[in-house]
Coordinates of C-alpha atoms in Angstrom, one line a residue:
Chain A
X5 CA 113.5 45.0 0.8
X6 CA 112.7 44.7 4.4
X7 CA 110.0 47.2 3.9
X8 CA 108.5 45.1 1.2
X9 CA 108.6 41.9 3.3
X10 CA 106.9 43.8 6.2
X11 CA 104.2 45.1 3.9
X12 CA 103.5 41.7 2.4
X13 CA 103.3 40.2 5.9
X14 CA 100.9 42.8 7.1
X15 CA 98.7 42.5 4.0
X16 CA 98.7 38.7 4.4
X17 CA 97.6 39.1 8.0
X18 CA 94.9 41.4 7.0
X19 CA 93.8 39.1 4.3
X20 CA 93.6 36.2 6.7
X21 CA 91.7 38.3 9.2
X22 CA 89.2 39.4 6.5
X23 CA 88.7 35.8 5.3
X24 CA 88.2 34.7 8.9
X25 CA 85.5 37.3 9.5
X26 CA 83.8 36.7 6.2
X27 CA 83.7 32.9 6.8
X28 CA 82.4 33.2 10.3
X29 CA 79.7 35.7 9.3
X30 CA 78.6 33.5 6.4
X31 CA 78.7 30.4 8.6
X32 CA 76.7 31.9 11.3
X33 CA 74.1 33.2 8.9
X34 CA 73.8 29.9 7.2
X35 CA 73.4 28.0 10.5
X36 CA 71.0 30.5 12.1
X37 CA 68.7 30.4 9.0
X38 CA 65.4 28.7 9.2
X39 CA 65.1 25.4 7.5
X40 CA 66.4 22.1 8.7
X41 CA 69.7 21.0 7.1
X42 CA 68.6 17.4 7.7
X43 CA 65.6 18.0 5.6
X44 CA 67.6 19.2 2.7
X45 CA 70.2 16.4 3.1
X46 CA 67.7 13.5 3.2
X47 CA 64.8 15.0 1.4
X48 CA 61.6 13.0 1.6
X49 CA 63.4 10.1 3.3
X50 CA 63.4 12.1 6.5
X51 CA 59.7 11.5 7.1
X52 CA 60.3 7.7 7.2
X53 CA 63.0 7.9 9.8
X54 CA 62.2 7.4 13.5
X55 CA 63.1 10.1 16.0
X56 CA 66.1 8.1 17.3
X57 CA 67.4 7.6 13.7
X58 CA 67.0 11.4 13.2
X59 CA 69.0 12.1 16.3
X60 CA 71.7 9.7 15.2
X61 CA 71.9 11.3 11.8
X62 CA 72.1 14.7 13.5
X63 CA 75.0 13.5 15.7
X64 CA 76.7 12.0 12.7
X65 CA 76.5 15.2 10.7
X66 CA 77.6 17.2 13.8
X67 CA 74.4 19.2 13.8
X68 CA 73.8 18.7 17.5
X69 CA 76.6 20.8 18.7
X70 CA 76.8 24.6 19.4
X71 CA 77.5 27.1 16.7
X72 CA 81.1 27.9 17.7
X73 CA 82.0 24.2 17.9
X74 CA 80.4 23.6 14.5
X75 CA 82.4 26.5 13.1
X76 CA 85.7 25.3 14.6
X77 CA 85.0 21.8 13.1
X78 CA 84.1 23.3 9.7
X79 CA 87.3 25.5 9.9
X80 CA 89.6 22.5 10.7
X81 CA 88.1 20.6 7.8
X82 CA 88.4 23.6 5.5
X83 CA 92.1 23.7 6.2
X84 CA 92.4 20.3 4.7
X85 CA 90.4 21.4 1.7
X86 CA 87.2 19.7 2.9
X87 CA 84.4 22.3 2.6
X88 CA 81.5 19.8 3.3
X89 CA 79.1 18.1 1.1
X90 CA 76.8 19.9 -1.3
X91 CA 73.4 19.0 -0.1
X92 CA 71.9 19.3 -3.5
X93 CA 74.5 17.5 -5.6
X94 CA 75.5 15.0 -2.9
X95 CA 79.1 15.7 -3.8
X96 CA 82.0 17.5 -2.0
X97 CA 81.4 21.2 -2.5
X98 CA 84.9 21.7 -3.8
X99 CA 84.3 19.2 -6.5
X100 CA 81.1 20.9 -7.6
X101 CA 82.8 24.3 -7.8
X102 CA 86.2 23.4 -9.2
X103 CA 85.2 22.9 -12.9
X104 CA 83.1 26.2 -12.8
X105 CA 85.9 28.3 -11.5
X106 CA 87.7 28.5 -14.8
X107 CA 84.5 29.7 -16.6
X108 CA 83.9 32.5 -14.1
X109 CA 87.5 33.6 -14.2
X110 CA 87.4 33.7 -18.0
X111 CA 84.3 35.8 -18.1
X112 CA 85.4 38.0 -15.2
X113 CA 88.9 38.6 -16.5
X114 CA 87.9 39.4 -20.1
X115 CA 85.2 41.7 -18.9
X116 CA 87.6 43.4 -16.5
X117 CA 90.3 44.0 -19.1
X118 CA 87.8 45.1 -21.7
X119 CA 86.1 47.5 -19.3
X120 CA 89.3 49.3 -18.4
X121 CA 90.8 49.4 -21.9
X122 CA 87.6 50.9 -23.3
X123 CA 87.1 53.1 -20.2
X124 CA 90.5 54.6 -20.7
X125 CA 90.1 55.0 -24.4
X126 CA 86.7 56.6 -24.0
X127 CA 88.0 58.9 -21.2
X128 CA 90.9 60.1 -23.3
X129 CA 88.6 60.7 -26.3
X130 CA 86.1 62.6 -24.2
X131 CA 88.9 64.6 -22.5
X132 CA 90.3 65.6 -26.0
X133 CA 86.8 66.7 -27.1
X134 CA 85.8 68.3 -23.8
X135 CA 82.3 69.9 -23.9
X136 CA 82.0 69.3 -27.6
X137 CA 78.8 68.0 -29.0
X138 CA 80.4 64.6 -29.3
X139 CA 81.6 64.5 -25.7
X140 CA 78.2 65.5 -24.4
X141 CA 76.4 63.0 -26.6
X142 CA 78.7 60.2 -25.4
X143 CA 78.1 61.3 -21.8
X144 CA 74.4 61.1 -22.2
X145 CA 74.3 57.8 -24.1
X146 CA 76.6 56.1 -21.6
X147 CA 74.8 57.4 -18.6
X148 CA 71.6 55.9 -20.0
X149 CA 73.3 52.6 -20.7
X150 CA 74.8 52.6 -17.2
X151 CA 71.4 52.9 -15.5
X152 CA 69.7 50.1 -17.4
X153 CA 69.6 47.2 -15.0
X154 CA 72.0 44.6 -16.4
X155 CA 69.6 41.7 -16.0
X156 CA 67.0 43.4 -18.1
X157 CA 69.5 44.4 -20.8
X158 CA 70.6 40.8 -20.9
X159 CA 67.1 39.5 -21.5
X160 CA 66.4 42.1 -24.2
X161 CA 69.7 41.2 -25.9
X162 CA 68.7 37.5 -25.8
X163 CA 65.3 38.5 -27.2
X164 CA 66.8 40.4 -30.1
X165 CA 70.0 38.5 -31.0
X166 CA 69.2 34.9 -30.0
X167 CA 65.5 34.6 -30.6
X168 CA 64.5 37.2 -33.2
X169 CA 67.7 37.1 -35.3
X170 CA 69.2 33.8 -34.2
X171 CA 72.8 35.0 -34.5
X172 CA 74.1 34.2 -31.1
X173 CA 73.4 31.5 -28.5
X174 CA 71.4 32.5 -25.5
X175 CA 72.8 30.4 -22.7
X176 CA 75.7 28.2 -21.5
X177 CA 79.4 28.5 -22.0
X178 CA 79.7 26.2 -24.9
X179 CA 77.6 23.8 -27.0
X180 CA 77.5 20.1 -26.0
X181 CA 80.7 18.4 -27.1
X182 CA 82.4 21.7 -28.1
X183 CA 84.2 22.5 -24.9
X184 CA 87.5 23.0 -26.7
X185 CA 86.2 24.9 -29.7
X186 CA 87.5 28.4 -29.2
X187 CA 85.1 30.0 -31.7
X188 CA 82.1 28.4 -30.0
X189 CA 83.3 29.7 -26.7
X190 CA 83.7 33.3 -28.0
X191 CA 80.2 33.1 -29.5
X192 CA 78.8 32.3 -26.1
X193 CA 80.8 35.1 -24.5
X194 CA 79.7 37.9 -26.8
X195 CA 76.4 38.8 -25.2
X196 CA 77.5 38.4 -21.6
X197 CA 80.4 40.7 -22.3
X198 CA 78.3 43.3 -23.9
X199 CA 76.1 43.4 -20.8
X200 CA 79.1 43.6 -18.5
X201 CA 80.6 46.4 -20.6
X202 CA 77.5 48.5 -20.8
X203 CA 76.7 48.3 -17.2
X204 CA 80.2 49.0 -15.9
X205 CA 82.1 51.0 -18.6
X206 CA 80.7 54.5 -18.1
X207 CA 81.0 54.5 -14.3
X208 CA 84.8 54.1 -14.6
X209 CA 85.2 56.0 -17.8
X210 CA 83.5 59.0 -16.2
X211 CA 85.8 58.9 -13.2
X212 CA 88.9 58.7 -15.4
X213 CA 87.6 61.5 -17.7
X214 CA 87.1 63.8 -14.7
X215 CA 90.5 63.1 -13.4
X216 CA 92.0 63.7 -16.8
X217 CA 90.2 67.0 -17.1
X218 CA 91.6 68.1 -13.7
X219 CA 95.0 67.1 -15.0
X220 CA 94.7 69.2 -18.2
X221 CA 94.5 72.3 -16.0
X222 CA 98.0 71.8 -14.6
X223 CA 100.9 74.0 -15.5
X224 CA 103.0 71.3 -17.1
X225 CA 100.4 71.0 -19.8
X226 CA 101.0 74.6 -20.7
X227 CA 104.7 73.9 -20.8
X228 CA 104.3 70.9 -23.0
X229 CA 102.1 72.9 -25.3
X230 CA 104.6 75.7 -25.6
X231 CA 107.2 73.1 -26.5
X232 CA 105.1 72.3 -29.5
X233 CA 103.6 69.0 -28.6
X234 CA 100.3 68.1 -30.1
X235 CA 97.2 67.7 -28.0
X236 CA 97.3 63.9 -28.4
X237 CA 100.9 63.7 -27.4
X238 CA 100.3 65.7 -24.3
X239 CA 97.3 63.6 -23.2
X240 CA 98.8 60.3 -24.0
X241 CA 102.4 60.8 -22.9
X242 CA 102.0 63.2 -19.9
X243 CA 98.5 63.4 -18.5
X244 CA 97.7 59.7 -18.8
X245 CA 100.9 58.8 -17.0
X246 CA 99.9 61.1 -14.1
X247 CA 96.5 59.6 -14.0
X248 CA 97.7 56.0 -14.0
X249 CA 97.7 55.6 -10.2
X250 CA 94.1 56.8 -10.1
X251 CA 93.2 54.2 -12.7
X252 CA 94.8 51.5 -10.8
X253 CA 93.0 52.5 -7.6
X254 CA 89.7 52.6 -9.5
X255 CA 90.5 49.1 -10.8
X256 CA 91.0 48.0 -7.2
X257 CA 87.7 49.4 -6.1
X258 CA 85.9 48.0 -9.1
X259 CA 86.7 44.4 -8.4
X260 CA 83.7 43.8 -6.1
X261 CA 81.4 45.6 -8.5
X262 CA 82.5 43.6 -11.5
X263 CA 82.4 40.4 -9.5
X264 CA 78.9 41.2 -8.5
X265 CA 78.1 42.0 -12.1
X266 CA 79.2 38.5 -13.2
X267 CA 76.8 36.9 -10.7
X268 CA 73.8 38.6 -12.4
X269 CA 75.1 38.1 -15.9
X270 CA 75.8 34.4 -15.3
X271 CA 72.4 33.9 -13.9
X272 CA 70.7 35.6 -16.9
X273 CA 72.7 33.7 -19.5
X274 CA 72.7 30.4 -17.5
X275 CA 76.5 30.6 -17.8
X276 CA 78.0 27.7 -15.8
X277 CA 80.0 29.7 -13.3
X278 CA 80.3 30.4 -9.6
X279 CA 77.8 33.3 -9.7
X280 CA 75.1 31.2 -11.2
X281 CA 75.9 28.4 -8.8
X282 CA 75.7 30.9 -5.8
X283 CA 72.2 32.0 -7.0
X284 CA 71.1 28.4 -7.5
X285 CA 72.4 27.3 -4.1
X286 CA 70.8 30.3 -2.4
X287 CA 67.5 29.2 -4.0
X288 CA 67.9 25.6 -2.7
X289 CA 69.3 26.5 0.7
X290 CA 72.4 24.6 -0.1
X291 CA 74.6 26.4 2.4
X292 CA 77.9 24.6 2.1
X293 CA 78.0 25.4 -1.6
X294 CA 76.8 29.0 -1.1
X295 CA 79.5 29.5 1.6
X296 CA 82.2 28.1 -0.5
X297 CA 81.3 30.2 -3.6
X298 CA 81.0 33.3 -1.4
X299 CA 84.4 32.6 0.2
X300 CA 86.1 32.0 -3.2
X301 CA 84.6 35.2 -4.6
X302 CA 85.6 37.1 -1.4
X303 CA 89.1 35.8 -1.6
X304 CA 89.5 36.8 -5.2
X305 CA 88.2 40.3 -4.4
X306 CA 90.6 40.7 -1.4
X307 CA 93.6 39.4 -3.4
X308 CA 92.7 41.8 -6.2
X309 CA 92.6 44.8 -3.9
X310 CA 95.9 44.0 -2.4
X311 CA 97.5 43.4 -5.8
X312 CA 96.2 46.8 -7.0
X313 CA 97.6 48.5 -3.9
X314 CA 101.0 46.9 -4.4
X315 CA 101.1 47.9 -8.1
X316 CA 100.1 51.4 -7.2
X317 CA 103.0 51.8 -4.8
X318 CA 105.4 50.5 -7.4
X319 CA 104.3 53.0 -10.1
X320 CA 103.8 55.9 -7.8
X321 CA 106.1 56.3 -4.9
X322 CA 103.9 59.1 -3.5
X323 CA 101.3 56.5 -2.5
X324 CA 103.7 54.8 -0.1
X325 CA 103.4 55.3 3.6
X326 CA 101.6 58.1 5.3
X327 CA 98.3 59.6 4.4
X328 CA 97.0 56.6 2.5
X329 CA 94.2 54.6 4.0
X330 CA 95.8 51.2 4.1
X331 CA 94.4 47.9 5.3
Chain B
X26 CA 66.4 135.7 -3.5
X27 CA 68.4 133.9 -0.9
X28 CA 67.6 130.6 -2.5
X29 CA 69.1 131.6 -5.7
X30 CA 72.7 131.5 -4.5
X31 CA 72.2 129.0 -1.8
X32 CA 70.5 126.0 -3.1
X33 CA 69.8 123.0 -1.0
X34 CA 71.3 119.8 -2.2
X35 CA 69.4 116.6 -1.9
X36 CA 66.2 118.1 -0.5
X37 CA 64.3 115.2 -2.0
X38 CA 66.6 112.8 -0.2
X39 CA 65.1 109.3 0.2
X40 CA 66.7 106.2 1.6
X41 CA 67.6 104.0 -1.3
X42 CA 65.8 100.7 -0.9
X43 CA 66.6 98.2 -3.5
X44 CA 63.4 96.6 -4.6
X45 CA 63.6 92.9 -4.3
X46 CA 63.1 92.0 -7.9
X47 CA 60.5 89.4 -8.1
X48 CA 62.0 86.5 -10.0
X49 CA 60.0 85.2 -12.8
X50 CA 58.8 81.6 -12.5
X51 CA 61.1 80.7 -15.4
X52 CA 64.1 82.0 -13.6
X53 CA 63.3 80.1 -10.4
X54 CA 62.8 76.9 -12.3
X55 CA 66.1 77.3 -14.2
X56 CA 68.5 74.5 -13.6
X57 CA 65.9 72.1 -12.2
X58 CA 65.6 68.8 -14.0
X59 CA 62.1 69.7 -15.1
X60 CA 61.5 66.9 -17.6
X61 CA 62.7 64.2 -15.2
X62 CA 60.6 65.7 -12.4
X63 CA 57.5 65.7 -14.5
X64 CA 57.9 62.2 -15.7
X65 CA 58.8 60.9 -12.2
X66 CA 55.8 62.7 -10.7
X67 CA 53.6 61.2 -13.4
X68 CA 54.8 57.7 -12.6
X69 CA 54.4 58.3 -8.8
X70 CA 50.9 59.7 -9.3
X71 CA 50.1 56.8 -11.6
X72 CA 51.1 54.3 -8.9
X73 CA 49.2 56.1 -6.2
X74 CA 46.1 56.2 -8.3
X75 CA 46.6 52.7 -9.6
X76 CA 43.0 51.8 -8.6
X77 CA 41.6 54.5 -11.0
X78 CA 44.1 53.9 -13.9
X79 CA 44.0 50.1 -14.0
X80 CA 41.3 48.7 -16.2
X81 CA 41.7 45.1 -15.0
X82 CA 42.3 43.4 -11.7
X83 CA 46.1 42.9 -11.6
X84 CA 45.8 39.6 -9.6
X85 CA 43.2 38.1 -11.9
X86 CA 44.1 35.3 -14.3
X87 CA 42.4 35.8 -17.7
X88 CA 42.8 32.2 -18.8
X89 CA 41.3 32.8 -22.2
X90 CA 43.8 35.5 -22.9
X91 CA 47.2 33.9 -22.1
X92 CA 50.1 35.7 -23.8
X93 CA 47.9 38.1 -25.7
X94 CA 49.6 40.8 -27.6
X95 CA 49.0 44.5 -26.8
X96 CA 45.6 45.6 -28.0
X97 CA 42.4 47.4 -27.1
X98 CA 41.4 45.2 -24.3
X99 CA 44.8 44.7 -22.7
X100 CA 46.8 47.8 -23.4
X101 CA 50.2 46.2 -22.8
X102 CA 49.2 42.6 -23.4
X103 CA 49.0 39.8 -20.9
X104 CA 51.7 37.5 -19.5
X105 CA 51.9 33.7 -19.5
X106 CA 49.6 33.5 -16.5
X107 CA 47.0 35.6 -18.3
X108 CA 47.4 38.7 -16.1
X109 CA 47.0 42.2 -17.5
X110 CA 50.4 43.9 -17.7
X111 CA 49.1 47.5 -18.0
X112 CA 47.2 47.2 -14.6
X113 CA 50.1 45.3 -13.1
X114 CA 52.6 48.0 -13.9
X115 CA 50.7 50.6 -11.8
X116 CA 50.2 48.3 -8.9
X117 CA 53.7 46.9 -9.2
X118 CA 55.2 50.3 -9.2
X119 CA 53.7 50.9 -5.7
X120 CA 55.7 48.0 -4.3
X121 CA 58.9 48.8 -6.2
X122 CA 58.8 52.5 -5.1
X123 CA 58.0 51.5 -1.6
X124 CA 60.9 49.2 -1.4
X125 CA 63.1 51.9 -2.9
X126 CA 62.0 54.4 -0.2
X127 CA 62.0 52.0 2.7
X128 CA 65.5 50.7 1.8
X129 CA 66.8 54.2 1.4
X130 CA 65.3 55.1 4.8
X131 CA 67.1 52.3 6.4
X132 CA 70.4 53.1 4.6
X133 CA 70.0 56.7 5.7
X134 CA 69.5 56.0 9.4
X135 CA 72.3 53.4 9.7
X136 CA 74.7 55.3 7.4
X137 CA 74.2 58.7 9.0
X138 CA 74.4 57.4 12.5
X139 CA 77.5 55.3 11.8
X140 CA 79.2 58.1 10.0
X141 CA 78.4 60.6 12.7
X142 CA 79.7 58.3 15.5
X143 CA 82.8 57.4 13.5
X144 CA 83.5 61.0 12.5
X145 CA 83.2 62.4 16.1
X146 CA 84.9 59.4 17.8
X147 CA 88.5 59.1 18.8
X148 CA 91.1 58.1 16.3
X149 CA 91.2 54.5 17.3
X150 CA 87.4 53.9 17.3
X151 CA 87.1 55.8 14.0
X152 CA 89.7 53.6 12.3
X153 CA 88.1 50.4 13.5
X154 CA 84.7 51.6 12.4
X155 CA 86.0 52.6 9.0
X156 CA 87.9 49.3 8.6
X157 CA 84.6 47.5 9.2
X158 CA 82.8 49.4 6.4
X159 CA 85.8 48.8 4.1
X160 CA 85.8 45.1 4.6
X161 CA 82.1 44.8 4.3
X162 CA 82.0 47.1 1.4
X163 CA 84.5 45.1 -0.5
X164 CA 82.3 42.0 -0.6
X165 CA 80.0 42.3 -3.6
X166 CA 76.8 43.5 -2.1
X167 CA 74.8 41.1 -4.3
X168 CA 76.5 38.1 -2.6
X169 CA 75.7 39.7 0.8
X170 CA 72.1 40.0 -0.2
X171 CA 72.0 36.5 -1.6
X172 CA 73.1 35.1 1.8
X173 CA 70.8 37.2 3.8
X174 CA 67.7 36.7 1.6
X175 CA 68.4 32.9 1.5
X176 CA 68.9 32.8 5.2
X177 CA 65.9 34.9 6.2
X178 CA 63.5 34.0 3.5
X179 CA 63.0 37.6 2.6
X180 CA 59.9 37.4 0.5
X181 CA 57.8 40.2 1.7
X182 CA 58.2 43.9 1.3
X183 CA 59.5 44.8 4.7
X184 CA 62.1 42.0 5.1
X185 CA 63.4 42.5 1.6
X186 CA 63.8 46.3 2.2
X187 CA 65.6 45.5 5.4
X188 CA 68.0 43.1 3.6
X189 CA 68.6 45.6 0.9
X190 CA 69.1 48.5 3.4
X191 CA 71.4 46.6 5.8
X192 CA 73.8 45.7 3.0
X193 CA 73.8 49.1 1.3
X194 CA 74.9 51.8 3.8
X195 CA 78.7 51.4 3.7
X196 CA 79.3 54.0 1.0
X197 CA 77.0 56.5 2.7
X198 CA 78.7 56.1 6.1
X199 CA 82.0 56.9 4.5
X200 CA 80.7 60.1 2.8
X201 CA 79.0 61.2 6.1
X202 CA 82.1 60.5 8.1
X203 CA 84.3 62.6 5.9
X204 CA 81.8 65.5 6.0
X205 CA 81.6 65.3 9.8
X206 CA 85.4 65.3 10.0
X207 CA 85.4 68.6 8.2
X208 CA 82.8 70.4 10.4
X209 CA 83.3 68.7 13.8
X210 CA 85.9 71.3 14.9
X211 CA 84.0 74.4 13.9
X212 CA 83.0 76.9 16.6
X213 CA 79.3 76.2 16.6
X214 CA 79.8 72.5 17.3
X215 CA 82.3 73.5 20.1
X216 CA 79.8 75.9 21.5
X217 CA 77.0 73.4 21.5
X218 CA 79.2 70.9 23.3
X219 CA 80.2 73.5 25.9
X220 CA 76.5 74.0 26.5
X221 CA 76.3 70.4 27.4
X222 CA 74.7 69.4 24.1
X223 CA 74.4 65.6 23.9
X224 CA 75.6 63.6 20.9
X225 CA 72.1 63.3 19.5
X226 CA 71.4 67.0 20.0
X227 CA 74.6 68.0 18.2
X228 CA 74.0 65.5 15.4
X229 CA 70.4 66.5 14.7
X230 CA 70.8 70.3 15.3
X231 CA 74.2 70.9 13.9
X232 CA 75.8 68.1 11.9
X233 CA 72.9 66.8 9.8
X234 CA 71.7 70.2 8.5
X235 CA 75.3 70.9 7.4
X236 CA 76.1 67.8 5.5
X237 CA 72.6 67.2 4.2
X238 CA 73.1 68.7 0.8
X239 CA 76.3 66.8 -0.1
X240 CA 74.6 63.6 1.1
X241 CA 71.4 64.3 -0.8
X242 CA 72.9 63.0 -4.0
X243 CA 73.9 59.7 -2.4
X244 CA 70.5 59.4 -0.9
X245 CA 68.5 60.0 -4.0
X246 CA 70.6 57.6 -6.1
X247 CA 70.3 55.0 -3.4
X248 CA 66.5 55.0 -4.0
X249 CA 67.4 53.9 -7.6
X250 CA 69.9 51.3 -6.5
X251 CA 67.4 49.8 -4.0
X252 CA 64.8 49.5 -6.8
X253 CA 67.4 47.9 -9.0
X254 CA 68.5 45.4 -6.4
X255 CA 64.9 44.5 -5.6
X256 CA 64.1 43.8 -9.2
X257 CA 67.3 41.9 -9.8
X258 CA 66.6 39.7 -6.7
X259 CA 63.0 39.1 -7.7
X260 CA 64.1 38.3 -11.2
X261 CA 66.6 35.8 -9.9
X262 CA 63.7 34.2 -8.0
X263 CA 65.1 35.2 -4.6
X264 CA 63.0 38.3 -3.9
X265 CA 59.3 38.7 -4.1
X266 CA 57.2 35.8 -5.3
X267 CA 55.3 36.1 -8.5
X268 CA 52.1 36.5 -6.6
X269 CA 53.1 39.8 -5.1
X270 CA 53.5 42.1 -8.0
X271 CA 56.5 44.4 -8.4
X272 CA 58.4 45.4 -11.6
X273 CA 61.1 42.9 -10.7
X274 CA 58.7 40.0 -10.0
X275 CA 56.9 40.7 -13.3
X276 CA 60.3 40.3 -15.0
X277 CA 60.9 37.0 -13.3
X278 CA 58.5 35.6 -15.9
X279 CA 61.0 36.8 -18.6
X280 CA 62.5 33.3 -19.1
X281 CA 59.1 31.9 -19.9
X282 CA 58.4 34.9 -22.1
X283 CA 61.6 34.2 -24.0
X284 CA 60.5 30.7 -24.8
X285 CA 57.1 31.9 -26.1
X286 CA 58.7 35.0 -27.7
X287 CA 56.3 37.4 -26.1
X288 CA 58.3 40.6 -26.1
X289 CA 55.8 42.8 -24.3
X290 CA 56.1 40.8 -21.1
X291 CA 59.8 41.8 -21.0
X292 CA 59.8 45.3 -22.5
X293 CA 57.0 47.2 -20.7
X294 CA 57.9 46.6 -17.0
X295 CA 61.6 47.1 -18.0
X296 CA 60.9 50.4 -19.7
X297 CA 59.1 51.7 -16.6
X298 CA 61.9 50.6 -14.5
X299 CA 64.6 52.2 -16.7
X300 CA 62.7 55.5 -17.0
X301 CA 62.1 55.7 -13.3
X302 CA 65.8 55.0 -12.6
X303 CA 66.9 57.7 -15.1
X304 CA 64.6 60.3 -13.7
X305 CA 65.9 59.6 -10.2
X306 CA 69.5 59.9 -11.4
X307 CA 68.8 63.2 -13.1
X308 CA 67.0 64.6 -10.0
X309 CA 69.9 63.3 -7.8
X310 CA 72.6 64.9 -9.9
X311 CA 70.9 68.2 -9.4
X312 CA 72.0 68.0 -5.8
X313 CA 75.6 67.4 -6.7
X314 CA 77.8 70.4 -6.8
X315 CA 78.7 71.1 -10.4
X316 CA 82.4 71.1 -10.9
X317 CA 83.5 74.7 -11.5
X318 CA 86.6 74.3 -13.7
X319 CA 88.9 76.9 -15.0
X320 CA 89.5 76.8 -18.7
X321 CA 91.7 74.0 -20.0
X322 CA 95.3 74.4 -20.7
X323 CA 95.2 72.1 -23.6

């Protein structure tokens, strides 16, 4: 129990350190960037202001101080949940992001679960049919699908299914006034999920497949076979269980990739989520919003990695302690 | 008479010299990803000789021929600005491939240097350096690129490649580091260091040649990922502007093309992109050691 508390404490410390570094880097980049924040805050009204009015506005917004002072101020405000005002929406950044967080989590989580369920199924199927025609065919098709850039696949799918056939909607998370209509939501999720699946599925399925193939060469498989178990039983009951820690580790590594994938998919399908917002605010140099969306995504990624590591230690005691790269 | 009972053995003795059998061309080419190499070469040559292949000026707006379907005059049609897609593809490929190569060069320099330093350094320095790559690598690279490209207004080839390169070397550094760890205690490295070989000398003379082939796969596939990243960024409107033609910036017109239902604007640049990426992957996986497995127990 003491060990667990210590591990959690250490991980929490690392998490805070990582968030601190991330926020400082993002803050510094945003502040060092060319472009006057005053310009984007006041827009055209800036030209009608006198020099002294501009200086006063600068002082009021805290723009006249050094980088570190600005960061400390921002940090203290952030502790109270105040992440500054979105320069484009003229609203607190947190208020802009909060309603979109659910949408992104929905898309990301469903994609995440689907990717790994299908990856495991596909890997088991390919391992059972190793080097068959079917296995090789699946390998080829999936490799091709993996290397198609996801934004292009998204556009092509919109072209085919939304415009030519008119089956599925091409953008948004729900139609106007149908926010609580489950069917409508699912309809809007189908195309984004297909893109997410095709661009991530094979990468992980291939890793799991290779790990399974290594596992099939072990001696206990021979024993299980001589006991009279069928091939399926051996793979599902014995091999898959031994591969499980690897799958969990892969799931931990995959979080940044899948989160990055949602950014592009959200932008292609104009899905109202954090990724789309990050792209928009990068375009409009709306740094407060960009910082907050990057921070939230970063926090999700870090939390996910820690969770995966903790789960891994639970299901496989061998992973505990020495030899493992921990952070 | 004497020779009848006493015969010399091996009087025609010759030193046996195994003739080096000349391998036929076919044998030497065996295992190479020929089809991919041919197609890739074709695309690269097409981009180099874009001036000869193109039948229109890629920057010209043919205002009478907006959104024209593929035909005799415009092989792949024209986009919503009236530009000839066929000519643009060859010229755009130049920029896309350049960014791929430049980005990979930056990745290679930073990644190999970082990996070599980290692999040869003391335990403490090594763990700090690897922590840094882990933390940076766990942030989605796209977000990194978004911040950088928004902050530095990366809208020309060089700055875009730098942004892509600076955010893409973490994986390579880790591979290089683990390779260096394996060879850093071998005798020839020890000998070179005894002979007062500097870090750079040991790296260039001994380390790099020894881990080049395992790293080759990562390098070739990073050309592909740089091209993908560039085209994604340009598509999102954060990379190259529409006026400088690359496959990605051509696709940034895709939203307009969707409205006017002009499929050729979307399909042709995308196809070239996908085919190039796949050829690069095939060539890259040639460098990867094939897993030599014993027969399955199942």
